[in-house]
Tab-separated table of C-alpha atoms in Angstrom:
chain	number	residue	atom	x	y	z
A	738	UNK	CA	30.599	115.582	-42.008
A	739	UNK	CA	32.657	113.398	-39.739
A	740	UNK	CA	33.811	110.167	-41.303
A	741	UNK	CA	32.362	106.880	-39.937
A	742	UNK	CA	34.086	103.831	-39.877
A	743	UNK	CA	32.070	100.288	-40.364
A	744	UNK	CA	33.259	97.091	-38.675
A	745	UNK	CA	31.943	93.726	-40.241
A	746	UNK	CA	31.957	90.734	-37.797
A	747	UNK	CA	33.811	87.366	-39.100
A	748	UNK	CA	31.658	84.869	-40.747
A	749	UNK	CA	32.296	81.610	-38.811
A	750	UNK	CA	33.669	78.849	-41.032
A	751	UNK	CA	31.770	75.879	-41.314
A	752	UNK	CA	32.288	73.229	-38.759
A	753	UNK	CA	33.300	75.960	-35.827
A	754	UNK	CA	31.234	76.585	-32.668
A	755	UNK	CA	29.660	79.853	-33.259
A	756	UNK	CA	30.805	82.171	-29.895
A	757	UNK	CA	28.011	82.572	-27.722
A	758	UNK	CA	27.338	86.327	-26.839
A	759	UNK	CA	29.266	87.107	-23.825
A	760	UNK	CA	27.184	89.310	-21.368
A	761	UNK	CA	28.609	93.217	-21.533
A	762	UNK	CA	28.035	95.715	-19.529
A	763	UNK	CA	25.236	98.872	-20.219
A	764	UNK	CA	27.000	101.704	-21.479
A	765	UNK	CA	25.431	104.978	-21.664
A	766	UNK	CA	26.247	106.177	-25.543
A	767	UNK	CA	28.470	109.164	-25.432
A	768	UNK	CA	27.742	112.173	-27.799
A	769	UNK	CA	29.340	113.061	-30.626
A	770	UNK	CA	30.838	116.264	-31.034
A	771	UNK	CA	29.609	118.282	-34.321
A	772	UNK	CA	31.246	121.244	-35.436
A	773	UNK	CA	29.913	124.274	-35.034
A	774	UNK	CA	30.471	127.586	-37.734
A	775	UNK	CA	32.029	130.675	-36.746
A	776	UNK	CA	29.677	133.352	-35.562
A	777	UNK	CA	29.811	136.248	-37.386
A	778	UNK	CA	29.602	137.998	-34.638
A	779	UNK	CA	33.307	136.665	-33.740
A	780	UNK	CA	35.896	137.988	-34.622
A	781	UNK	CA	37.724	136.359	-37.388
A	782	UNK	CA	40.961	134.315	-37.160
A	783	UNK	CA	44.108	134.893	-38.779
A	784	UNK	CA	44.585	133.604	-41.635
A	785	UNK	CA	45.872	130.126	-41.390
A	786	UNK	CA	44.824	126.261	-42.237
A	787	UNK	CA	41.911	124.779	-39.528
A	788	UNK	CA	42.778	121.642	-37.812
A	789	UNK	CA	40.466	119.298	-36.705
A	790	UNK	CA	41.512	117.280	-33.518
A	791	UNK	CA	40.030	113.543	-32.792
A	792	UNK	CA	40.914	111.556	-29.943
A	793	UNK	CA	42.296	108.109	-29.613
A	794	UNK	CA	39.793	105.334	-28.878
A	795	UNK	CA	40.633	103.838	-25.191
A	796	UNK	CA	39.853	100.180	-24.952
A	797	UNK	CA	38.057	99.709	-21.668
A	798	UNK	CA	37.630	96.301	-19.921
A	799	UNK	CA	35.073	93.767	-20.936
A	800	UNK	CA	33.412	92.040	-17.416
A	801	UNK	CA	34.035	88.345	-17.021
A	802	UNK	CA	30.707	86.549	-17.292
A	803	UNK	CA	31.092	85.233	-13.759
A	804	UNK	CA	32.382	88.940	-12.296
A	805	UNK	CA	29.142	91.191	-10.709
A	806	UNK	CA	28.162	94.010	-12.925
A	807	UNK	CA	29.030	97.284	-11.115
A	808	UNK	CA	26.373	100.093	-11.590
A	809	UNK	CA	27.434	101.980	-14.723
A	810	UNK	CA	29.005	105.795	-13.551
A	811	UNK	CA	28.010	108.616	-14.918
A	812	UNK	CA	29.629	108.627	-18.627
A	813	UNK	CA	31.728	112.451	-19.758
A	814	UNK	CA	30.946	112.988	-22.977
A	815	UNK	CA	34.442	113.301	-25.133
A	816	UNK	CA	34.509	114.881	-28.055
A	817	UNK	CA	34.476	112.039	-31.225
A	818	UNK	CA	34.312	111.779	-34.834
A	819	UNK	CA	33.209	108.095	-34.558
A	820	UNK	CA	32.120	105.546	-31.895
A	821	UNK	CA	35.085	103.479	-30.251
A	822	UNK	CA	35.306	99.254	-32.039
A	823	UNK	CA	34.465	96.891	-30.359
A	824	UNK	CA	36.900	94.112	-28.824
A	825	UNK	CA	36.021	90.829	-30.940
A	826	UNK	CA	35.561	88.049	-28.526
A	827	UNK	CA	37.437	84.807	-28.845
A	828	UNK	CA	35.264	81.767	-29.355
A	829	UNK	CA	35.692	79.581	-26.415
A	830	UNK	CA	35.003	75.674	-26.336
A	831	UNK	CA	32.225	74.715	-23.894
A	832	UNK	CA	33.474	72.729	-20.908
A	833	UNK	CA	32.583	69.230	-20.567
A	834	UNK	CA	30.275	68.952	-17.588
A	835	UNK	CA	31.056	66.240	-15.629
A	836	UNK	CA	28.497	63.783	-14.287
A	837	UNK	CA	28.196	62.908	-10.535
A	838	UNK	CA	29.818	59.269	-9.659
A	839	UNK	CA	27.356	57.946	-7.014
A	840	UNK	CA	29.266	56.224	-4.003
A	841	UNK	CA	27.927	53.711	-1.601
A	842	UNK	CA	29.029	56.217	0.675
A	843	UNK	CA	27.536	59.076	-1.014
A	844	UNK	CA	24.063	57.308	-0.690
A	845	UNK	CA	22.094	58.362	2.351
A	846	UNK	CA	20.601	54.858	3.932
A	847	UNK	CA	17.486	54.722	4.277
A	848	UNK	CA	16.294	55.138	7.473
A	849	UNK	CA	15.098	51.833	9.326
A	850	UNK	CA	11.641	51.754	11.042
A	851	UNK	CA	11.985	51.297	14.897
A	852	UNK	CA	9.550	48.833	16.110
A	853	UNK	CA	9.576	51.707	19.845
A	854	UNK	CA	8.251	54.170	17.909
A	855	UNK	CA	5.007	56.272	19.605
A	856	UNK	CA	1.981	56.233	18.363
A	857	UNK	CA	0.841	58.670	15.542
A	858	UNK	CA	4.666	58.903	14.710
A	859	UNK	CA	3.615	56.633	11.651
A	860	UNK	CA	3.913	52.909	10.530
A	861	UNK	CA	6.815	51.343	8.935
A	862	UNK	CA	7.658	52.077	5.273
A	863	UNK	CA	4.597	51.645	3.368
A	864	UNK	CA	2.137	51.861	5.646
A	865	UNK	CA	-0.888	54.453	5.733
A	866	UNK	CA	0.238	57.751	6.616
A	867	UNK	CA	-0.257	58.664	9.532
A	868	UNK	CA	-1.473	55.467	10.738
A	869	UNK	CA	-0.432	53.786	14.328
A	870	UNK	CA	1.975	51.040	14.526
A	871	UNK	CA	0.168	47.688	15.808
A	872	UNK	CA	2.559	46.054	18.034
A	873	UNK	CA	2.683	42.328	17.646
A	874	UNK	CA	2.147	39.817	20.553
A	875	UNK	CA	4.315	37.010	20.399
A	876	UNK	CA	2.252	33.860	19.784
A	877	UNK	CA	2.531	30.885	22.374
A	878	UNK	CA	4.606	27.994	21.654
A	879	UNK	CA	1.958	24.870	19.990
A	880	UNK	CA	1.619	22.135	23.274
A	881	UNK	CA	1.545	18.293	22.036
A	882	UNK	CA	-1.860	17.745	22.823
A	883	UNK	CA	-2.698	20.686	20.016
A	884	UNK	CA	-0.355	19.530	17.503
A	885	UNK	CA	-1.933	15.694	18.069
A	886	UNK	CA	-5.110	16.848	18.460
A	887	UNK	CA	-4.762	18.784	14.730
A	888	UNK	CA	-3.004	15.956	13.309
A	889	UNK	CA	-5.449	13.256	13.981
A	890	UNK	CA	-7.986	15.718	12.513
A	891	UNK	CA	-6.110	16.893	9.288
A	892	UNK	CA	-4.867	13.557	8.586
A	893	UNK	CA	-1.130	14.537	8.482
A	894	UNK	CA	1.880	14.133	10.385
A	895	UNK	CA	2.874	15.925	13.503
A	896	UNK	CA	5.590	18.129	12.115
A	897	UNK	CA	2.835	19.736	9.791
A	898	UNK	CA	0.167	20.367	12.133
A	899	UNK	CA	3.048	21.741	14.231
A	900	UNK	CA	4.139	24.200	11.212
A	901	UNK	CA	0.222	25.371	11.142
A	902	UNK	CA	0.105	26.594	14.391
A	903	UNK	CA	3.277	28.197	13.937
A	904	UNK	CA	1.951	30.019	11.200
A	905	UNK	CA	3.635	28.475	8.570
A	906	UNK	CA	2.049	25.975	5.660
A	907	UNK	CA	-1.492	25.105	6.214
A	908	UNK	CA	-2.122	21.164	6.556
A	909	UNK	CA	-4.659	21.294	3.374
A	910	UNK	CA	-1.877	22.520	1.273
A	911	UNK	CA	0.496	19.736	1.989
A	912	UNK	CA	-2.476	17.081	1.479
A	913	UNK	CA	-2.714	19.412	-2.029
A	914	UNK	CA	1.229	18.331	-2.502
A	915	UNK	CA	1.780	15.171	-1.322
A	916	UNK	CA	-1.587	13.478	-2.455
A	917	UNK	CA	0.073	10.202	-2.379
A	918	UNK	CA	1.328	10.172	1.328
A	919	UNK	CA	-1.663	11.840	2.593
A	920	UNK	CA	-3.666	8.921	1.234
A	921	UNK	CA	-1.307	6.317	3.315
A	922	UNK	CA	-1.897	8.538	6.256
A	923	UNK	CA	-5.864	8.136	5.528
A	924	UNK	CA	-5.249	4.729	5.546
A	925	UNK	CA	-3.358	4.530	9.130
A	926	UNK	CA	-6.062	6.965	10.685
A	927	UNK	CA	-8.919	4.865	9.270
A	928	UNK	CA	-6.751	1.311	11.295
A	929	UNK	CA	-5.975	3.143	14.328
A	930	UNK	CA	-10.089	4.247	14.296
A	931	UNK	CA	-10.565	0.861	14.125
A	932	UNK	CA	-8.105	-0.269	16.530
A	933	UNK	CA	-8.321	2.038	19.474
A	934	UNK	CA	-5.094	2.193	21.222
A	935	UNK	CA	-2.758	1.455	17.721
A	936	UNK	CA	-0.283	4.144	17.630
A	937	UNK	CA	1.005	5.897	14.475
A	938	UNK	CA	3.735	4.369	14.216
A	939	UNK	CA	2.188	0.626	14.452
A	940	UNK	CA	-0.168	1.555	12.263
A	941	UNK	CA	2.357	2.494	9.612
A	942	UNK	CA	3.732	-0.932	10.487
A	943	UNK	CA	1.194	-3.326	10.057
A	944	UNK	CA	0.230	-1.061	6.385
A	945	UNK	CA	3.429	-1.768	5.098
A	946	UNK	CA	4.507	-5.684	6.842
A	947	UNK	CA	0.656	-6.947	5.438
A	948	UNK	CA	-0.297	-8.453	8.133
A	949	UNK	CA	-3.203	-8.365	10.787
A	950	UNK	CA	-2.964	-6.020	13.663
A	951	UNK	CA	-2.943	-9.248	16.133
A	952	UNK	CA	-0.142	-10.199	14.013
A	953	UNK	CA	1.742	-6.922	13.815
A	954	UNK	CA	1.496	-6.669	17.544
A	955	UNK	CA	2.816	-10.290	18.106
A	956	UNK	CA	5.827	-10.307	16.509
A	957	UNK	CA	6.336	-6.320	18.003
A	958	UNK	CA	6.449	-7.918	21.647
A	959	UNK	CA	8.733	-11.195	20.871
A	960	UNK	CA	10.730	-8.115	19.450
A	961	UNK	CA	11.188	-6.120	22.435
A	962	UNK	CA	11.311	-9.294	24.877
A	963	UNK	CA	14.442	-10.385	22.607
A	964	UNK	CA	15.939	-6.162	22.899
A	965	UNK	CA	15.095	-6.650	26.816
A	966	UNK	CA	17.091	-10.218	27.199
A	967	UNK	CA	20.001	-8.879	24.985
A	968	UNK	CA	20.001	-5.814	27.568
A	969	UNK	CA	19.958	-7.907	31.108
A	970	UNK	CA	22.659	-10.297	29.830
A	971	UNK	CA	24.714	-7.620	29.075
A	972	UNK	CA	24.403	-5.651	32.409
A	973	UNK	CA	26.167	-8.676	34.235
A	974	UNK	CA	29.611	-9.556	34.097
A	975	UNK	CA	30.586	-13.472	32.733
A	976	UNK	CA	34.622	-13.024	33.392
A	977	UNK	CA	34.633	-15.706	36.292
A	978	UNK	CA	32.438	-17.936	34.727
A	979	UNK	CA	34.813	-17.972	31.576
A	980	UNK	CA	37.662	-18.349	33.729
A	981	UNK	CA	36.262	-21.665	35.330
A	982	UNK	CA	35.643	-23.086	31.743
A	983	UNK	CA	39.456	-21.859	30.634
A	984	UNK	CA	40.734	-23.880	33.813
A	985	UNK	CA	39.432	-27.275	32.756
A	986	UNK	CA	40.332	-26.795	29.153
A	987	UNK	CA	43.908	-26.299	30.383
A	988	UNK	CA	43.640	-28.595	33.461
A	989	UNK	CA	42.051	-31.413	30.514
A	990	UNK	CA	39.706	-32.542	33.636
A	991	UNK	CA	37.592	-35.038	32.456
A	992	UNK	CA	33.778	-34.251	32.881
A	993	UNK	CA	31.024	-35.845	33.087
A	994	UNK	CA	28.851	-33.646	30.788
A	995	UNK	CA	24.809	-34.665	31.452
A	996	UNK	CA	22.743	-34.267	28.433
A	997	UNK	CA	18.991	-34.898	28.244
A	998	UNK	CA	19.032	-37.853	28.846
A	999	UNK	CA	22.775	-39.917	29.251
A	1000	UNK	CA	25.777	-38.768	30.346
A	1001	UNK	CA	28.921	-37.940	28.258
A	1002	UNK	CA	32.160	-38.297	29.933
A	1003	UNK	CA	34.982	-36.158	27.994
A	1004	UNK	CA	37.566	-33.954	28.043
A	1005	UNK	CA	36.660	-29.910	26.926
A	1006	UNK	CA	39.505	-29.164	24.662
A	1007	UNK	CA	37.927	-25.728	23.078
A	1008	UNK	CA	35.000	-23.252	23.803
A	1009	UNK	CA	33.049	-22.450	20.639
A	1010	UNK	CA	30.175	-19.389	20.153
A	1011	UNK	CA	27.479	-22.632	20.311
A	1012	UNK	CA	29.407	-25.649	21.371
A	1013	UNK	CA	31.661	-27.418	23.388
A	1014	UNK	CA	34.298	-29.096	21.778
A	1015	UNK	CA	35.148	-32.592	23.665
A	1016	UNK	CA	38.349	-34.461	23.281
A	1017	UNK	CA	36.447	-37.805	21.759
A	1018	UNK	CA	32.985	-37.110	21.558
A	1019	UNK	CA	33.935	-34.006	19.075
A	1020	UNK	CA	31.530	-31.021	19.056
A	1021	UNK	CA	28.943	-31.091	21.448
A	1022	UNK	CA	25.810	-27.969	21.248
A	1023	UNK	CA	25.595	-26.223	24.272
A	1024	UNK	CA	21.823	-26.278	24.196
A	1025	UNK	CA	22.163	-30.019	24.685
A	1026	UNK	CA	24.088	-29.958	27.992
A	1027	UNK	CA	22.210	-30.166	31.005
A	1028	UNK	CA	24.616	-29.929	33.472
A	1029	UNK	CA	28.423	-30.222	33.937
A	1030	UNK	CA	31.122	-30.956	36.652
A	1031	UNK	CA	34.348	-33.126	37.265
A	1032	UNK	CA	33.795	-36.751	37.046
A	1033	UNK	CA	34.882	-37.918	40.114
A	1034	UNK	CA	32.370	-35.153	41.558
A	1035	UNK	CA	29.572	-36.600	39.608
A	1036	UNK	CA	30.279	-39.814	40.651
A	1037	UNK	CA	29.892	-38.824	44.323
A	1038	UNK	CA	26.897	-36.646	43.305
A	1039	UNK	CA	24.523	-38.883	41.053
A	1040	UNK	CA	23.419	-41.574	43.674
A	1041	UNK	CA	21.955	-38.710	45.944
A	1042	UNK	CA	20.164	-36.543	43.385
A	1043	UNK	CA	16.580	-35.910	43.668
A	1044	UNK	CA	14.408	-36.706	40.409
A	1045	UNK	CA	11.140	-35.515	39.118
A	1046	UNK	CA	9.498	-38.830	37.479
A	1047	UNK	CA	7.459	-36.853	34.993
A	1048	UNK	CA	10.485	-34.676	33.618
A	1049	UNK	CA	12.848	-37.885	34.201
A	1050	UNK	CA	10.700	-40.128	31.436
A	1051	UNK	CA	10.293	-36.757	28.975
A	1052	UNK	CA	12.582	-33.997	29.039
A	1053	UNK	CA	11.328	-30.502	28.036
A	1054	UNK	CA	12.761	-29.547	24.754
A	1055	UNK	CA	14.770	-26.220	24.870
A	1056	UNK	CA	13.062	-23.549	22.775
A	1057	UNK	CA	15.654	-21.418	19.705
A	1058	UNK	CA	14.211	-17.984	20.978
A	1059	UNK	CA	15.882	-16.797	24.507
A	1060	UNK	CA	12.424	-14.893	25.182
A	1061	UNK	CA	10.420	-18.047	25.004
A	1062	UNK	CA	12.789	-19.821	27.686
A	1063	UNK	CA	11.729	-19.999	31.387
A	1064	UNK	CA	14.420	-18.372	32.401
A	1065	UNK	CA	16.667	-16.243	30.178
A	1066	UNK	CA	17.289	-13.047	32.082
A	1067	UNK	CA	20.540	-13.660	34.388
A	1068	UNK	CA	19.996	-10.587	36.833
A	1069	UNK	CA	17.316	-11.753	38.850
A	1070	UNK	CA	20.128	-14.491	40.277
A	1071	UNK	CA	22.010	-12.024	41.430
A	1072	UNK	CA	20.436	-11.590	44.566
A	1073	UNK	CA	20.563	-15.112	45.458
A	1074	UNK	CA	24.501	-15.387	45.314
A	1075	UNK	CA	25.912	-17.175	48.365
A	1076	UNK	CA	22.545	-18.470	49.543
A	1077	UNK	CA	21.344	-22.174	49.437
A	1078	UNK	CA	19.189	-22.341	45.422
A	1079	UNK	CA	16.647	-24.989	44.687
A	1080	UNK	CA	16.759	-25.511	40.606
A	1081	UNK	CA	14.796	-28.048	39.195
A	1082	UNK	CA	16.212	-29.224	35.339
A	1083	UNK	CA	14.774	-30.094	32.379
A	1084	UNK	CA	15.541	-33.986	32.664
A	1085	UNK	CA	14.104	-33.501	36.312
A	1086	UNK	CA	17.464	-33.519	38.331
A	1087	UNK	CA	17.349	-31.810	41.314
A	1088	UNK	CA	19.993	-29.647	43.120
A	1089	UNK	CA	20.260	-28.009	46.464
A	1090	UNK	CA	23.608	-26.371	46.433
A	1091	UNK	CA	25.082	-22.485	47.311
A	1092	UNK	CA	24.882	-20.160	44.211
A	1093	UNK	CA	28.292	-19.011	44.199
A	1094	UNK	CA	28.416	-17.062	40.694
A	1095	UNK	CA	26.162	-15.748	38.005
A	1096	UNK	CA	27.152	-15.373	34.923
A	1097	UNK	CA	25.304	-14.027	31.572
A	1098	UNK	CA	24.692	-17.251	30.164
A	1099	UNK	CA	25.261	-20.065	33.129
A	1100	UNK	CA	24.581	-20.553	37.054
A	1101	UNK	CA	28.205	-22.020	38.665
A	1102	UNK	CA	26.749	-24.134	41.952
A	1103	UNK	CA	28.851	-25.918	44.669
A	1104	UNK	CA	31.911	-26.085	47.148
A	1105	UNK	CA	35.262	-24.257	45.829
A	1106	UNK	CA	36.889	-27.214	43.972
A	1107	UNK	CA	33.612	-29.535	43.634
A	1108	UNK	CA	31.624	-26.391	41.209
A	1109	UNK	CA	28.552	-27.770	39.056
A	1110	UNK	CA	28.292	-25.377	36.554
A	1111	UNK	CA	24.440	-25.152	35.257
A	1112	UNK	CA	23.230	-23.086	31.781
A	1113	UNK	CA	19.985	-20.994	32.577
A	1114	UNK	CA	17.885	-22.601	29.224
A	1115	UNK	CA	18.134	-26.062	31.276
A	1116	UNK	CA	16.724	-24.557	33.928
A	1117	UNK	CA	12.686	-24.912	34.526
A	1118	UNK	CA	11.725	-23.870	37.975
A	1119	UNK	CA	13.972	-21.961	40.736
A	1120	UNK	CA	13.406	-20.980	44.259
A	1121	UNK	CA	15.317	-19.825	47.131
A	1122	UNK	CA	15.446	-22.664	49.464
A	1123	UNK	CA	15.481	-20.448	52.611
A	1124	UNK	CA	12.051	-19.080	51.568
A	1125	UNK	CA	10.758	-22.002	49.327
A	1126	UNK	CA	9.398	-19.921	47.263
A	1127	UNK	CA	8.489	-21.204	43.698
A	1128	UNK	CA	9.544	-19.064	40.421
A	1129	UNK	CA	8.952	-21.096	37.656
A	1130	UNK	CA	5.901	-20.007	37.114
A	1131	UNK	CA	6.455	-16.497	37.410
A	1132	UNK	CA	6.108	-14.720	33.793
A	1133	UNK	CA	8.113	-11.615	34.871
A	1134	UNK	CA	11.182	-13.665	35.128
A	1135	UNK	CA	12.266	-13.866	31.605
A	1136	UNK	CA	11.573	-9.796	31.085
């Protein structure tokens, strides 16, 4: 019998990675050779010691798992006491697979939906497949009469009603927010209801001053006739008018300064905001003074004045607020300059004279060298003497 060999696989030790079988290719067993006994029909040997041959075991290649398999050939049988061993495989470590690193630039961006698509090419991410894109019409600019119109209705100030028809925060839910200033603006709708032609802004006014509409709208007009005086005086120039004053001071002319009613005769040493300041008489208000020139002027002057008897026994008292004054706006003098004035005073002196310059404050009357210089409060009724017209009671002269 031909002797057969057993080969044990190793046990693994504990703790090892146990190989994994490593794919092999098909191989067609071979036969193995068996002896056969002499015929006796053969003629017999001479006499000598039988040797049995057996051949060598050839190691053929094991395929790589990651080679192709080629079709097994058609295996020769060879003569063989025993089947060839096996190679043992060496255990191999598995391979750490690495994980993918995601990029920004590895990420594909998602693709952005085009507002040109065509219809039935579908909606914009999330929409209904295979829906059609509405295109949307751009909504008209809100005019002032709607954003009024929905104010006065909702109760609430422009800039809301103008965010509703926008499309942005309904008027209801910023009453819902600010309960407290929504009830102030129920208040002001429920005054200017009441008070047809009160404007918003009024009617916040007269809620928070306290007082009566009438009242409110009294003091708003002394307000803007004051803004409108402040404006005219300072639209015309007063250098020359401040020069003339500046040349007496330095000259130390004595004037004769008329007052309501007497005459101061005095030296101007200083100009002050308010006041003259005289040499003796010390500091005289400039509301006081009537009229002014040189004293030897005066002198000349006084006997050939005109007089108004009524003003002459009473002088009119000079109101605090410019807008209450007869005349407190300089520019409508400035037409007149270099033509023959008629100006009646508050102590009823009369004067006749050229109006040579117009200043913000004061009228300067006369000859070059013989000037009468005149302050618009002490002035009560004017008039061009070419056209003898009368301006005193005009009301749009002090606006």
């Amino acid at each position: 019998m031909p002797a057969v060999e057993v080969i044990r696989r190793p046990v693994a030790n504990p703790g090892t990675v146990a190989p994994s079988p490593t794919p092999t290719a098909s191989v067609t067993p071979r036969p193995t050779p068996r002896p056969t006994a002499p015929s006796p029909t053969s003629p017999t040997p001479s006499a000598g010691p039988t040797v049995s041959v057996t051949p060598r075991p050839t190691p053929r290649p094991t395929p790589s798992p990651s080679a192709p398999v080629a079709p097994s050939a058609p295996s020769v049988p060879e003569p063989a006491t025993a089947s060839a061993p096996r190679p043992i495989p060496t255990p191999v470590a598995p391979r750490p697979t690495p994980s993918p690193t995601v990029t920004p630039s590895s990420v594909a961006p998602r693709p952005a939906f085009s507002p040109s698509r065509a219809p039935g090419a579908g909606g914009p991410p999330g929409a209904r497949p295979g829906g059609f894109a509405r295109p949307r019409t751009p909504r008209p600019p809100p005019t002032n009469e709607q954003i009024l119109a929905l104010a006065a209705k909702e109760h609430v100030p422009a800039r809301i009603a103008k965010g509703e028809l926008e499309g942005k925060m309904k008027c209801r839910i910023w009453r819902k927010l600010h309960a407290e200033e929504a009830k102030r603006f129920d208040q002001v709708y429920a005054l200017m209801g009441q008070n047809p032609g009160l404007s918003l802004a009024d009617g916040f006014g007269v809620l928070q001053s306290g007082l009566t509409v009438a009242e409110f709208l009294a003091r708003k007009e002394r307000t803007q006739r004051k803004a409108a005086v402040k404006t005219a005086r300072g639209e015309v120039d007063d250098s020359s008018i401040s020069a003339f004053i500046q040349g007496l001071v330095e000259a130390k002319t004595e004037m004769a300064m008329v007052l309501g009613e007497r005459t101061v005769l005095d030296t101007v040493t200083s100009v002050e905001p308010i006041s003259f300041v005289l040499g003796r008489s010390g500091r005289q208000e400039k509301l006081q003074v009537v009229m002014m020139t040189r004293r030897s002027d005066w002198e000349q002057l006084a006997p050939h004045l005109e007089r108004e008897p009524k003003l002459t026994q009473k002088p009119v008292n000079v109101a605090r607020q410019p807008d209450k004054r007869p005349f407190s706006d300089p520019r409508p003098f400035l037409a007149h300059q270099g033509q023959s004035v008629r100006l009646t005073l508050r102590n009823g002196i009369q004067l006749v004279m050229p109006l040579r310059v117009v200043g913000r404050f004061d009228l300067l009357l006369g000859e070059d060298g013989h000037e009468v210089f005149v302050p618009l409060h002490a002035l009560v009724r004017f008039s061009a003497e070419d056209s003898l017209e009368d301006s005193g009671d005009a009301p749009g002269e002090n606006s």
